[in-house]
mmCIF file of C-alpha atoms in Angstrom:
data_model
loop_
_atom_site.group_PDB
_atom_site.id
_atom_site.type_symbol
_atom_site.label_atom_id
_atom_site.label_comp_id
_atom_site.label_asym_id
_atom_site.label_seq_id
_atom_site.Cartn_x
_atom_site.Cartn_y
_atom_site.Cartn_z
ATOM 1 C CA UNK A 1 -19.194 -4.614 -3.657
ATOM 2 C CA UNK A 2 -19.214 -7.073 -0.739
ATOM 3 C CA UNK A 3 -15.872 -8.552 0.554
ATOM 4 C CA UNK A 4 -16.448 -12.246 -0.802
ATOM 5 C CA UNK A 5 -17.294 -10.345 -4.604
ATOM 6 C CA UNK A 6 -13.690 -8.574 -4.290
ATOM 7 C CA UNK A 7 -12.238 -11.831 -3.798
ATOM 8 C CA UNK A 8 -13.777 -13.261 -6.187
ATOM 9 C CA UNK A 9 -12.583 -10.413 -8.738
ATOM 10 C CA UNK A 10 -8.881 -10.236 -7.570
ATOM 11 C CA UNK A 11 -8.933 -14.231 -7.975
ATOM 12 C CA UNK A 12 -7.778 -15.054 -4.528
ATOM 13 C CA UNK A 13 -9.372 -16.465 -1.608
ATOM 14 C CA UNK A 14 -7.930 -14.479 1.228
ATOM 15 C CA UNK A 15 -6.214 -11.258 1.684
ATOM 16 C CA UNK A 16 -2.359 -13.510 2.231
ATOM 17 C CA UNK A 17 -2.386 -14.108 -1.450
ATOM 18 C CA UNK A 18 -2.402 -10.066 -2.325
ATOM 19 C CA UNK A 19 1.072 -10.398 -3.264
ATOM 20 C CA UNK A 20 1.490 -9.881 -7.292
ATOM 21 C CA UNK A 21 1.165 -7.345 -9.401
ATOM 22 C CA UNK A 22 -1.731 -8.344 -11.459
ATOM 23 C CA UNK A 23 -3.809 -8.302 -7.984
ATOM 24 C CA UNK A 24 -3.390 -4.800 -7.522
ATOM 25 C CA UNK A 25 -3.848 -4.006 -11.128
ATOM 26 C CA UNK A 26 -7.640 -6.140 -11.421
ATOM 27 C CA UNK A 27 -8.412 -3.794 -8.225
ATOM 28 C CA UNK A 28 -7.698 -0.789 -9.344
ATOM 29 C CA UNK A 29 -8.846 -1.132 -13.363
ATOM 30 C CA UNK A 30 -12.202 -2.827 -12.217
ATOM 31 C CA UNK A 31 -15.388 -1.093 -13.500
ATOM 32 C CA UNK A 32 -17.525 -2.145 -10.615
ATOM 33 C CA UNK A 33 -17.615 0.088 -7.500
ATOM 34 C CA UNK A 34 -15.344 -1.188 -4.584
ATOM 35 C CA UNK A 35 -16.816 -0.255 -0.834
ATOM 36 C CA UNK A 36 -14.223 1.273 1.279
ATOM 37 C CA UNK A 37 -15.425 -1.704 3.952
ATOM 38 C CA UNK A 38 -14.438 -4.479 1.796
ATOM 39 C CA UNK A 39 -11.018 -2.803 0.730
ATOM 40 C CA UNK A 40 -10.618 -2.687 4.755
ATOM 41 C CA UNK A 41 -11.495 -5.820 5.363
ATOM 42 C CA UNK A 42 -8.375 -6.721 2.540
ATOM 43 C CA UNK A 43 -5.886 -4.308 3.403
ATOM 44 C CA UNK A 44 -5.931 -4.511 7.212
ATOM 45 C CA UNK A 45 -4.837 -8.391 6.935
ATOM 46 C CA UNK A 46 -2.244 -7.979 4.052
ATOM 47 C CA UNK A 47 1.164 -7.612 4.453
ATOM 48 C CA UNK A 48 1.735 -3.622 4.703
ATOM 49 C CA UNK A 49 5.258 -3.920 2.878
ATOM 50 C CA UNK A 50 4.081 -6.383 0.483
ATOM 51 C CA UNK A 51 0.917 -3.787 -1.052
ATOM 52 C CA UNK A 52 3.403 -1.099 -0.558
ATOM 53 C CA UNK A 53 6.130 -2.332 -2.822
ATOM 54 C CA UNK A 54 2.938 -3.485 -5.611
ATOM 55 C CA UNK A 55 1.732 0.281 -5.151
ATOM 56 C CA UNK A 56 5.036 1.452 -6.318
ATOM 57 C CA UNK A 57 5.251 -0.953 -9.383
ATOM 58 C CA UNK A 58 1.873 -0.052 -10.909
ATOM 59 C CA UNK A 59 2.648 3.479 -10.383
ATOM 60 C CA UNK A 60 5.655 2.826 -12.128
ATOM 61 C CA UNK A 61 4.513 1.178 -14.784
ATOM 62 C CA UNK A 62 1.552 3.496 -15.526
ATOM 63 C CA UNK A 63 3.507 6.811 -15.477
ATOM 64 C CA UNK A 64 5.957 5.256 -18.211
ATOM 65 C CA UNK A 65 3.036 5.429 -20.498
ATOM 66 C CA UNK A 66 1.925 9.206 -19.555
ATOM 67 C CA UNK A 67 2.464 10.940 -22.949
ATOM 68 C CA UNK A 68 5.231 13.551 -23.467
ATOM 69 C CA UNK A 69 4.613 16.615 -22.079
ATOM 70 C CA UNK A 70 1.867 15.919 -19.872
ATOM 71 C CA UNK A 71 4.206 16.482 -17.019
ATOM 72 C CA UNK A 72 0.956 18.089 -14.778
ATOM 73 C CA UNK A 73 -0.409 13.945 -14.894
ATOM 74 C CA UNK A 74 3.114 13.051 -14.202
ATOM 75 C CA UNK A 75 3.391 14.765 -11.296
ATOM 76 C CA UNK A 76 -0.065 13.907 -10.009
ATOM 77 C CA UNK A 77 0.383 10.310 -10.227
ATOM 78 C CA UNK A 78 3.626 10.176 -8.717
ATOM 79 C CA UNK A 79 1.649 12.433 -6.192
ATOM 80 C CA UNK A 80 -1.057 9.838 -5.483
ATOM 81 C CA UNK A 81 1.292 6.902 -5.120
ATOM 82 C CA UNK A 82 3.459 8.757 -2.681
ATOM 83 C CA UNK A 83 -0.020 9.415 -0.506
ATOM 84 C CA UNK A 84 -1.380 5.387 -0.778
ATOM 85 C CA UNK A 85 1.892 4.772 0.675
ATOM 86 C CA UNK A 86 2.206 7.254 2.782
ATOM 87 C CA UNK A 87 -1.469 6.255 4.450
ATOM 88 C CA UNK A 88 -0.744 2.532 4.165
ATOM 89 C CA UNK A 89 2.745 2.445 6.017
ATOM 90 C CA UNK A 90 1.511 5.037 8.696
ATOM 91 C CA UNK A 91 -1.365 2.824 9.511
ATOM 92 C CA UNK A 92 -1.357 1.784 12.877
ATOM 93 C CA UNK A 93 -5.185 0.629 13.876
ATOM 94 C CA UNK A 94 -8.272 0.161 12.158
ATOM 95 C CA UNK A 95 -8.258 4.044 11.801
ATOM 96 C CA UNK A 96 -5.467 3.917 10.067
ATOM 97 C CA UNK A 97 -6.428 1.198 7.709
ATOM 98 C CA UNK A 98 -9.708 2.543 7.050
ATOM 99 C CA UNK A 99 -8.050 5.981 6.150
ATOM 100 C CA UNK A 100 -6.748 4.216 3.728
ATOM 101 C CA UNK A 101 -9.371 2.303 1.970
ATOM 102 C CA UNK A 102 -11.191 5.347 1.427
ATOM 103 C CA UNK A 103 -8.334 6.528 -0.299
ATOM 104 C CA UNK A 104 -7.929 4.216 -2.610
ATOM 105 C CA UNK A 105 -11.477 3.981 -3.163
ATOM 106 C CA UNK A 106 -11.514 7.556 -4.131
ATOM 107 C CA UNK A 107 -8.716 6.730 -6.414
ATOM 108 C CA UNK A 108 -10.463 3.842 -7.924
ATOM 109 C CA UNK A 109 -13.066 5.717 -9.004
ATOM 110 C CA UNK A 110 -11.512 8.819 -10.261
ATOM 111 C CA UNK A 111 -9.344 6.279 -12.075
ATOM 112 C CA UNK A 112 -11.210 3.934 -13.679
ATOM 113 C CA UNK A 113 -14.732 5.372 -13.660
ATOM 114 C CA UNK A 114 -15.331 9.119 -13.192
ATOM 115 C CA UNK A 115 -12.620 11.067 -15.127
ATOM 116 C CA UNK A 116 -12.470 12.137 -18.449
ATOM 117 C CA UNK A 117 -9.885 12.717 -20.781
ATOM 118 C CA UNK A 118 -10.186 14.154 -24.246
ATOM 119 C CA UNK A 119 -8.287 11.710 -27.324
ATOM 120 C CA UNK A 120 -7.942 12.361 -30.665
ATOM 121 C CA UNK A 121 -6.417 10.695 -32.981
ATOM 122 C CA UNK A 122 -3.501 12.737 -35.066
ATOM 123 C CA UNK A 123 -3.623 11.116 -38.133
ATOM 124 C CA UNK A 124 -7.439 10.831 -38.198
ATOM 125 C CA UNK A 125 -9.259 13.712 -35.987
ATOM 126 C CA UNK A 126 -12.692 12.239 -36.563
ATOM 127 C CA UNK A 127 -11.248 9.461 -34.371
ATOM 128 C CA UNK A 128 -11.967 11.413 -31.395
ATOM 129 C CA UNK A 129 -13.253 9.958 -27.748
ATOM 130 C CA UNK A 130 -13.709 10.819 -23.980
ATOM 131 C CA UNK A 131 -11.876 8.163 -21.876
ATOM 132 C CA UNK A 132 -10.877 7.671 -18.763
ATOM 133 C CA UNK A 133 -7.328 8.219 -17.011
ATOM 134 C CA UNK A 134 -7.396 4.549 -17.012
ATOM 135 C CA UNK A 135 -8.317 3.945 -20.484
ATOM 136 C CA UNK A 136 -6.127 7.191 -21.700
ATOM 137 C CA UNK A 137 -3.182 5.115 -20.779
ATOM 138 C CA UNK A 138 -4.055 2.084 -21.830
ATOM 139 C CA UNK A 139 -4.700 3.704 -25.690
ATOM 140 C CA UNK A 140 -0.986 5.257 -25.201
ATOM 141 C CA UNK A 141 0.334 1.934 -24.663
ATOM 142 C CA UNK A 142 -1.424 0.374 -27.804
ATOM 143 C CA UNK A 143 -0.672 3.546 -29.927
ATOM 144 C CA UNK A 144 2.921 3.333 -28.798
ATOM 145 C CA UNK A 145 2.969 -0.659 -29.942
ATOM 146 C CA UNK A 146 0.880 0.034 -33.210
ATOM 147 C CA UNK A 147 2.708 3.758 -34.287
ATOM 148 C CA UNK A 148 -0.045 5.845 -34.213
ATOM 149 C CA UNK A 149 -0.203 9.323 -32.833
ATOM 150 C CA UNK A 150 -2.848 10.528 -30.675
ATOM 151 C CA UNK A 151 -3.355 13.848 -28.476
ATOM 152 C CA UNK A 152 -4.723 14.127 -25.435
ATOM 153 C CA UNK A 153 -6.518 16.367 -22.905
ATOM 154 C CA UNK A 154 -6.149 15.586 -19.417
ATOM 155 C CA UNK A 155 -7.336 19.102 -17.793
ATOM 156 C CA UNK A 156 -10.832 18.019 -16.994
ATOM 157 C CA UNK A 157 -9.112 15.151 -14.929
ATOM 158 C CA UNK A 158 -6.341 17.164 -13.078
ATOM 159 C CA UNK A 159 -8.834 18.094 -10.669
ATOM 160 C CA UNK A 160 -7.869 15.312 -7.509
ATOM 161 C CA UNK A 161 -7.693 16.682 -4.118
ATOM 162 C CA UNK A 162 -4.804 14.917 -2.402
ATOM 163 C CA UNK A 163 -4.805 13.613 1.179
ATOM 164 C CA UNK A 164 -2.551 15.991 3.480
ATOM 165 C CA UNK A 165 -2.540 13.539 5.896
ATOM 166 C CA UNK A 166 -1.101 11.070 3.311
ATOM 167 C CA UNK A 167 1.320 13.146 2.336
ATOM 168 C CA UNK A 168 2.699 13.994 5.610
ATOM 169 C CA UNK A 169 3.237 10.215 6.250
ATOM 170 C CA UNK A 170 4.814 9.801 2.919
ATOM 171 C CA UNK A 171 7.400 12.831 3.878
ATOM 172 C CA UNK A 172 8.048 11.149 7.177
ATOM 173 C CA UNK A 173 8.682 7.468 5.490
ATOM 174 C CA UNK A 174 11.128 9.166 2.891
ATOM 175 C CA UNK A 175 12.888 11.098 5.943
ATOM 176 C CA UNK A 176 13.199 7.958 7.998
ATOM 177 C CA UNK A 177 14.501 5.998 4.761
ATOM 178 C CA UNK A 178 17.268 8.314 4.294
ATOM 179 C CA UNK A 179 20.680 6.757 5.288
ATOM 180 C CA UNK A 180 22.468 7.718 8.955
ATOM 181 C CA UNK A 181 25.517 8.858 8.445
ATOM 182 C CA UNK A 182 26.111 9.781 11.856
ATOM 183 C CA UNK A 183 29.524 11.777 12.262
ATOM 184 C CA UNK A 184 30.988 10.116 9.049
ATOM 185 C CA UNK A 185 30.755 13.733 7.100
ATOM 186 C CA UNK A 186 33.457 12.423 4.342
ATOM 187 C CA UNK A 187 30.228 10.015 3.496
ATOM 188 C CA UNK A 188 28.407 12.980 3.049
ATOM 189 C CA UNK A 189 30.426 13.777 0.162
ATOM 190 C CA UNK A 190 32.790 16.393 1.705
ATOM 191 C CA UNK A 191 36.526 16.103 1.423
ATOM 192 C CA UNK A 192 39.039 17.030 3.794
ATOM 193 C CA UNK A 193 41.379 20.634 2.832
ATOM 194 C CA UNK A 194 44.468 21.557 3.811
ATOM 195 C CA UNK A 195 42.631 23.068 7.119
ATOM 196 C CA UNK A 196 40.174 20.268 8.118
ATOM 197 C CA UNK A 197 43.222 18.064 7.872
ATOM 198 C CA UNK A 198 45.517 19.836 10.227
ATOM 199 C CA UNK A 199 49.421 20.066 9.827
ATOM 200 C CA UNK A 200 50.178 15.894 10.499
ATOM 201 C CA UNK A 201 50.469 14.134 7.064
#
């Protein structure tokens, strides 16, 4: 997919206007295939912060329809977003960026195109299909809204190497994010005893 075709699909007409959610969801849920060039070509001008914080609310949104007890997609997920992020924040150079797109590209197509997930419907189990990750959730989310009950097999899909390197930046962006308390140890949560507080009340 060229750059001015991605565009085109998100609806916008340069990478400044990759701020909303629904931008980030037409990207990741297309069917087409997405070169890691053009997604460079987008992410390397957007605002880092901006596709960081719509990461984290798709993520969100999709793992509240993951269906009970799969917590092995659960984990994944939250897994993958903490990687995106992790590459996109520790980008520093066109390296960086391009680490990135291939990333998500990977991600785009295990998502949306290449992984398979067994459904079958409870309450009718000749109502049975192979979908995507993508499409698994979206059939929670109707099921959910219409009461029905379906079942699902997500094993074939669990297989999704993730990024070390991603991860390592994600670590180091949670570490940094964590709040300095410097010498203040009662903010800590500890409490002063009878011997930390001496003999002057």
């Amino acid at each position: 997919m060229e750059y001015e075709h991605l565009l085109d699909i998100l609806g916008i007409h340069g990478p400044e206007e990759f701020e909303y959610f629904e931008n980030f969801a037409d990207l990741v849920e297309t069917d087409e295939e997405v070169s890691e060039e053009a997604l460079f070509q987008l992410f390397s001008e957007t605002d880092v912060d901006t596709v960081a914080e719509l990461i984290g609310n798709y993520f969100e949104d999709m793992t509240d329809v993951v269906p009970d007890g799969e917590t092995d997609v659960y984990t994944l997920m939250e897994n993958i977003r903490m990687s995106l992020t992790g590459l996109l924040r520790g980008a520093r150079d066109d390296e960086g960026f391009m680490r990135f797109a291939e990333e998500l590209a990977r991600f785009i197509r295990w998502y949306a195109q290449d992984s398979y997930v067994e459904c079958t419907n409870l309450d009718d189990p000749k109502d049975h299909k192979v979908l995507t990750v993508r499409d698994a959730f979206t059939q929670e989310r109707i099921a959910h809204l219409e009461k029905e009950n379906y079942k699902y097999d997500f094993s074939d899909a669990l297989d999704y190497a993730l990024d070390d390197y991603g991860m390592r930046f994600a670590d180091m962006i949670d570490a940094a994010e964590e709040p300095d308390y410097g010498d203040d140890i009662l903010s800590k949560g500890y409490v002063y005893d009878d011997e930390m507080g001496g003999d002057d009340y």
